[in-house]
Amino acid sequence: MKIEIVHDQQQGAQLVVEEFQTLLARRSGAATFGLATGDTPLAVYQQLAVSPLDFSTSTSFNLDEYVGITPTNLQSYHYYMNKNLFKYKQFANSYLLDGQNPDQQTVCENYEKLIAQHPIDVQLLGIGRNGHIGFNEPGTSFESRTHRVKLSETTIQSNSRFFDDQNQVPRYAYSMGIGTIMAARKIILMAYGANKAAAVAKMVNGPVSVAVPASVLQRHPQVEVILDEPASTGLSVK
Ligand code: PGA
């Protein structure tokens, strides 16, 4: 794991944008990006939106989506991506999991087939306070592929900040599995703020265990971890 401590999210985002630029050049514009939602990657999308980068021959996949809400719902990850990135940058193909389709087998198998056709060059990740990546909660198999997930109480509580009340937070989501994420050629995980420090420390210095899904990244050959100072305080080696 390569660990970079940055001053703030803007500086972290700058590193990511530079990597995207290099990748686009290397692939002559036809790269495949794995994207994430949440607070963590927001600055990346803000900087991409005003950058000259051209994604018109690239492909994107999103990590996850809630089940049972429409793409126009303000809390859906479709809505987030349209609002923060796709409104500004169009990709040749942008794939998101269809949270409106209750047929989990079809949704998940189709997604895996599409990813197999367009292997992900770089996957962006945040990390949950419980160490989750995507919606892969503690206990999820490292072999898992795209699947339907029952959200943990911690995640429901944490995500309730975006909803009017906790009862509106969906209880299920579709998510790339840990095996799907690990198949990406490169992974960039960002974490900002002291409330991520414990999860970051377990991810980097702890044993590789399904109890901390992000710890599996220790086994990936190309991982970059971008942290601000508060998120890095639990690390034993800096
Ligand atoms: P956040 O979420 O970026 O909103 O902190 C990250 C996550 O829970 O994976």
GROMACS .gro file of C-alpha atoms and ligand atoms in nm:
model
  247
    1MET     CA    1   0.000   0.000   0.000
    2LYS     CA    2   0.123   0.342  -0.086
    3ILE     CA    3   0.007   0.592   0.175
    4GLU     CA    4  -0.011   0.964   0.108
    5ILE     CA    5  -0.093   1.215   0.376
    6VAL     CA    6  -0.243   1.530   0.230
    7HIS     CA    7  -0.341   1.861   0.376
    8ASP     CA    8  -0.709   1.837   0.290
    9GLN     CA    9  -0.965   1.686   0.052
   10GLN     CA   10  -0.880   1.933  -0.223
   11GLN     CA   11  -0.516   1.829  -0.222
   12GLY     CA   12  -0.619   1.462  -0.215
   13ALA     CA   13  -0.854   1.523  -0.507
   14GLN     CA   14  -0.573   1.685  -0.702
   15LEU     CA   15  -0.371   1.364  -0.675
   16VAL     CA   16  -0.665   1.161  -0.801
   17VAL     CA   17  -0.731   1.396  -1.091
   18GLU     CA   18  -0.364   1.372  -1.193
   19GLU     CA   19  -0.387   0.992  -1.187
   20PHE     CA   20  -0.701   1.001  -1.400
   21GLN     CA   21  -0.524   1.227  -1.647
   22THR     CA   22  -0.228   0.989  -1.674
   23LEU     CA   23  -0.457   0.691  -1.716
   24LEU     CA   24  -0.661   0.862  -1.988
   25ALA     CA   25  -0.342   0.943  -2.176
   26ARG     CA   26  -0.214   0.586  -2.140
   27ARG     CA   27  -0.540   0.438  -2.266
   28SER     CA   28  -0.590   0.700  -2.539
   29GLY     CA   29  -0.910   0.809  -2.366
   30ALA     CA   30  -1.065   0.464  -2.342
   31ALA     CA   31  -1.020   0.390  -1.972
   32THR     CA   32  -1.261   0.234  -1.725
   33PHE     CA   33  -1.322   0.409  -1.396
   34GLY     CA   34  -1.484   0.265  -1.086
   35LEU     CA   35  -1.656   0.550  -0.904
   36ALA     CA   36  -1.784   0.594  -0.553
   37THR     CA   37  -2.034   0.824  -0.382
   38GLY     CA   38  -2.050   0.984  -0.038
   39ASP     CA   39  -1.872   1.287   0.107
   40THR     CA   40  -1.521   1.153   0.048
   41PRO     CA   41  -1.494   1.174  -0.333
   42LEU     CA   42  -1.691   1.499  -0.370
   43ALA     CA   43  -1.384   1.717  -0.418
   44VAL     CA   44  -1.262   1.479  -0.690
   45TYR     CA   45  -1.582   1.532  -0.887
   46GLN     CA   46  -1.574   1.907  -0.829
   47GLN     CA   47  -1.223   1.923  -0.972
   48LEU     CA   48  -1.302   1.688  -1.261
   49ALA     CA   49  -1.608   1.898  -1.350
   50VAL     CA   50  -1.393   2.205  -1.416
   51SER     CA   51  -1.097   2.014  -1.562
   52PRO     CA   52  -1.028   1.978  -1.934
   53LEU     CA   53  -1.030   1.597  -1.904
   54ASP     CA   54  -1.233   1.421  -2.170
   55PHE     CA   55  -1.420   1.104  -2.071
   56SER     CA   56  -1.626   1.074  -2.387
   57THR     CA   57  -1.460   0.748  -2.487
   58SER     CA   58  -1.431   0.612  -2.132
   59THR     CA   59  -1.654   0.389  -1.926
   60SER     CA   60  -1.761   0.423  -1.564
   61PHE     CA   61  -1.910   0.186  -1.311
   62ASN     CA   62  -2.046   0.286  -0.975
   63LEU     CA   63  -1.975   0.082  -0.669
   64ASP     CA   64  -2.322   0.062  -0.523
   65GLU     CA   65  -2.680   0.185  -0.511
   66TYR     CA   66  -2.968   0.164  -0.268
   67VAL     CA   67  -3.244  -0.084  -0.347
   68GLY     CA   68  -3.597   0.049  -0.378
   69ILE     CA   69  -3.539   0.413  -0.463
   70THR     CA   70  -3.566   0.579  -0.802
   71PRO     CA   71  -3.276   0.746  -0.987
   72THR     CA   72  -3.449   1.080  -0.937
   73ASN     CA   73  -3.467   1.037  -0.559
   74LEU     CA   74  -3.231   1.296  -0.412
   75GLN     CA   75  -3.062   1.030  -0.201
   76SER     CA   76  -3.003   0.783  -0.481
   77TYR     CA   77  -2.648   0.741  -0.601
   78HIS     CA   78  -2.772   0.790  -0.959
   79TYR     CA   79  -2.887   1.136  -0.857
   80TYR     CA   80  -2.557   1.207  -0.680
   81MET     CA   81  -2.353   1.108  -0.986
   82ASN     CA   82  -2.567   1.310  -1.226
   83LYS     CA   83  -2.555   1.614  -1.003
   84ASN     CA   84  -2.185   1.602  -0.920
   85LEU     CA   85  -2.019   1.457  -1.229
   86PHE     CA   86  -2.223   1.337  -1.525
   87LYS     CA   87  -2.390   1.675  -1.572
   88TYR     CA   88  -2.041   1.810  -1.648
   89LYS     CA   89  -1.859   1.512  -1.794
   90GLN     CA   90  -2.013   1.256  -2.023
   91PHE     CA   91  -1.874   0.908  -2.053
   92ALA     CA   92  -1.927   0.674  -2.350
   93ASN     CA   93  -2.098   0.443  -2.099
   94SER     CA   94  -2.183   0.507  -1.736
   95TYR     CA   95  -2.313   0.198  -1.561
   96LEU     CA   96  -2.490   0.207  -1.226
   97LEU     CA   97  -2.669  -0.069  -1.042
   98ASP     CA   98  -3.045  -0.052  -1.100
   99GLY     CA   99  -3.186  -0.004  -0.751
  100GLN     CA  100  -3.540  -0.004  -0.888
  101ASN     CA  101  -3.514  -0.358  -1.018
  102PRO     CA  102  -3.601  -0.603  -0.737
  103ASP     CA  103  -3.468  -0.898  -0.942
  104GLN     CA  104  -3.135  -0.917  -0.765
  105GLN     CA  105  -2.999  -1.207  -0.966
  106THR     CA  106  -3.049  -1.031  -1.300
  107VAL     CA  107  -2.917  -0.698  -1.173
  108CYS     CA  108  -2.604  -0.846  -1.016
  109GLU     CA  109  -2.520  -1.094  -1.292
  110ASN     CA  110  -2.560  -0.831  -1.563
  111TYR     CA  111  -2.332  -0.595  -1.376
  112GLU     CA  112  -2.063  -0.858  -1.342
  113LYS     CA  113  -2.087  -0.936  -1.715
  114LEU     CA  114  -2.047  -0.569  -1.803
  115ILE     CA  115  -1.747  -0.533  -1.573
  116ALA     CA  116  -1.590  -0.844  -1.729
  117GLN     CA  117  -1.628  -0.673  -2.069
  118HIS     CA  118  -1.474  -0.348  -1.939
  119PRO     CA  119  -1.224  -0.438  -1.665
  120ILE     CA  120  -1.185  -0.152  -1.418
  121ASP     CA  121  -0.855   0.033  -1.447
  122VAL     CA  122  -0.892   0.232  -1.130
  123GLN     CA  123  -1.149   0.202  -0.854
  124LEU     CA  124  -1.215   0.488  -0.614
  125LEU     CA  125  -1.316   0.394  -0.262
  126GLY     CA  126  -1.411   0.556   0.065
  127ILE     CA  127  -1.414   0.361   0.390
  128GLY     CA  128  -1.694   0.325   0.644
  129ARG     CA  129  -1.632   0.375   1.013
  130ASN     CA  130  -1.685   0.000   1.047
  131GLY     CA  131  -1.425  -0.069   0.776
  132HIS     CA  132  -1.675  -0.135   0.498
  133ILE     CA  133  -1.588  -0.075   0.133
  134GLY     CA  134  -1.879  -0.017  -0.100
  135PHE     CA  135  -2.166  -0.163   0.099
  136ASN     CA  136  -1.962  -0.468   0.191
  137GLU     CA  137  -2.021  -0.480   0.562
  138PRO     CA  138  -1.806  -0.670   0.815
  139GLY     CA  139  -1.841  -1.043   0.759
  140THR     CA  140  -1.875  -1.021   0.378
  141SER     CA  141  -1.677  -1.288   0.196
  142PHE     CA  142  -1.361  -1.171   0.024
  143GLU     CA  143  -1.476  -1.378  -0.277
  144SER     CA  144  -1.809  -1.196  -0.306
  145ARG     CA  145  -1.914  -1.054  -0.640
  146THR     CA  146  -2.191  -0.797  -0.703
  147HIS     CA  147  -2.470  -0.878  -0.461
  148ARG     CA  148  -2.765  -0.749  -0.263
  149VAL     CA  149  -2.668  -0.638   0.086
  150LYS     CA  150  -2.863  -0.587   0.406
  151LEU     CA  151  -2.722  -0.266   0.549
  152SER     CA  152  -2.578  -0.277   0.898
  153GLU     CA  153  -2.720  -0.062   1.177
  154THR     CA  154  -2.399   0.150   1.183
  155THR     CA  155  -2.433   0.223   0.813
  156ILE     CA  156  -2.805   0.302   0.841
  157GLN     CA  157  -2.732   0.539   1.129
  158SER     CA  158  -2.439   0.700   0.949
  159ASN     CA  159  -2.636   0.748   0.625
  160SER     CA  160  -2.944   0.879   0.805
  161ARG     CA  161  -2.774   1.219   0.807
  162PHE     CA  162  -2.876   1.250   0.444
  163PHE     CA  163  -3.242   1.154   0.498
  164ASP     CA  164  -3.524   1.336   0.680
  165ASP     CA  165  -3.542   1.055   0.929
  166GLN     CA  166  -3.375   0.722   0.989
  167ASN     CA  167  -3.684   0.526   0.879
  168GLN     CA  168  -3.640   0.655   0.527
  169VAL     CA  169  -3.292   0.505   0.489
  170PRO     CA  170  -3.324   0.201   0.261
  171ARG     CA  171  -3.244  -0.127   0.436
  172TYR     CA  172  -3.090  -0.293   0.130
  173ALA     CA  173  -2.843  -0.196  -0.138
  174TYR     CA  174  -2.675  -0.351  -0.438
  175SER     CA  175  -2.299  -0.341  -0.419
  176MET     CA  176  -1.998  -0.465  -0.608
  177GLY     CA  177  -1.856  -0.747  -0.401
  178ILE     CA  178  -1.514  -0.752  -0.242
  179GLY     CA  179  -1.395  -0.988  -0.517
  180THR     CA  180  -1.526  -0.743  -0.777
  181ILE     CA  181  -1.338  -0.455  -0.615
  182MET     CA  182  -1.018  -0.658  -0.580
  183ALA     CA  183  -1.025  -0.733  -0.954
  184ALA     CA  184  -0.968  -0.364  -1.036
  185ARG     CA  185  -0.616  -0.302  -1.165
  186LYS     CA  186  -0.562  -0.018  -0.923
  187ILE     CA  187  -0.750   0.101  -0.616
  188ILE     CA  188  -0.742   0.449  -0.466
  189LEU     CA  189  -0.898   0.472  -0.120
  190MET     CA  190  -0.948   0.814   0.037
  191ALA     CA  191  -1.034   0.883   0.401
  192TYR     CA  192  -1.069   1.217   0.570
  193GLY     CA  193  -1.141   1.311   0.929
  194ALA     CA  194  -1.075   1.169   1.273
  195ASN     CA  195  -1.387   0.954   1.265
  196LYS     CA  196  -1.216   0.735   1.002
  197ALA     CA  197  -0.887   0.696   1.192
  198ALA     CA  198  -0.974   0.371   1.369
  199ALA     CA  199  -1.098   0.204   1.050
  200VAL     CA  200  -0.791   0.326   0.858
  201ALA     CA  201  -0.555   0.189   1.124
  202LYS     CA  202  -0.723  -0.153   1.111
  203MET     CA  203  -0.715  -0.150   0.731
  204VAL     CA  204  -0.342  -0.072   0.715
  205ASN     CA  205  -0.190  -0.226   1.028
  206GLY     CA  206  -0.448  -0.480   1.141
  207PRO     CA  207  -0.477  -0.845   1.047
  208VAL     CA  208  -0.649  -0.919   0.716
  209SER     CA  209  -0.992  -1.024   0.834
  210VAL     CA  210  -1.350  -1.027   0.707
  211ALA     CA  211  -1.431  -0.836   1.027
  212VAL     CA  212  -1.265  -0.534   0.859
  213PRO     CA  213  -1.351  -0.559   0.488
  214ALA     CA  214  -1.099  -0.289   0.387
  215SER     CA  215  -0.813  -0.495   0.535
  216VAL     CA  216  -0.834  -0.715   0.223
  217LEU     CA  217  -0.666  -0.430   0.036
  218GLN     CA  218  -0.337  -0.533   0.199
  219ARG     CA  219  -0.348  -0.821  -0.053
  220HIS     CA  220  -0.394  -0.601  -0.360
  221PRO     CA  221  -0.076  -0.521  -0.553
  222GLN     CA  222  -0.166  -0.161  -0.643
  223VAL     CA  223  -0.338   0.035  -0.369
  224GLU     CA  224  -0.298   0.401  -0.295
  225VAL     CA  225  -0.441   0.535   0.030
  226ILE     CA  226  -0.494   0.910   0.052
  227LEU     CA  227  -0.549   1.043   0.403
  228ASP     CA  228  -0.562   1.373   0.581
  229GLU     CA  229  -0.371   1.407   0.907
  230PRO     CA  230  -0.671   1.333   1.136
  231ALA     CA  231  -0.754   1.013   0.947
  232SER     CA  232  -0.392   0.898   0.975
  233THR     CA  233  -0.350   0.935   1.352
  234GLY     CA  234  -0.398   0.565   1.431
  235LEU     CA  235  -0.131   0.439   1.193
  236SER     CA  236   0.165   0.273   1.357
  237VAL     CA  237   0.400   0.344   1.068
  238LYS     CA  238   0.370   0.671   0.882
  239PGA     P1  239  -1.839   0.891   0.321
  239PGA     O1  240  -1.876   0.736   0.315
  239PGA     O2  241  -1.754   0.918   0.203
  239PGA     O3  242  -1.974   0.962   0.309
  239PGA     O4  243  -1.770   0.914   0.450
  239PGA     C1  244  -1.775   0.645   0.291
  239PGA     C2  245  -1.830   0.507   0.313
  239PGA     O5  246  -1.912   0.487   0.403
  239PGA     O6  247  -1.788   0.416   0.240
   0.00000   0.00000   0.00000
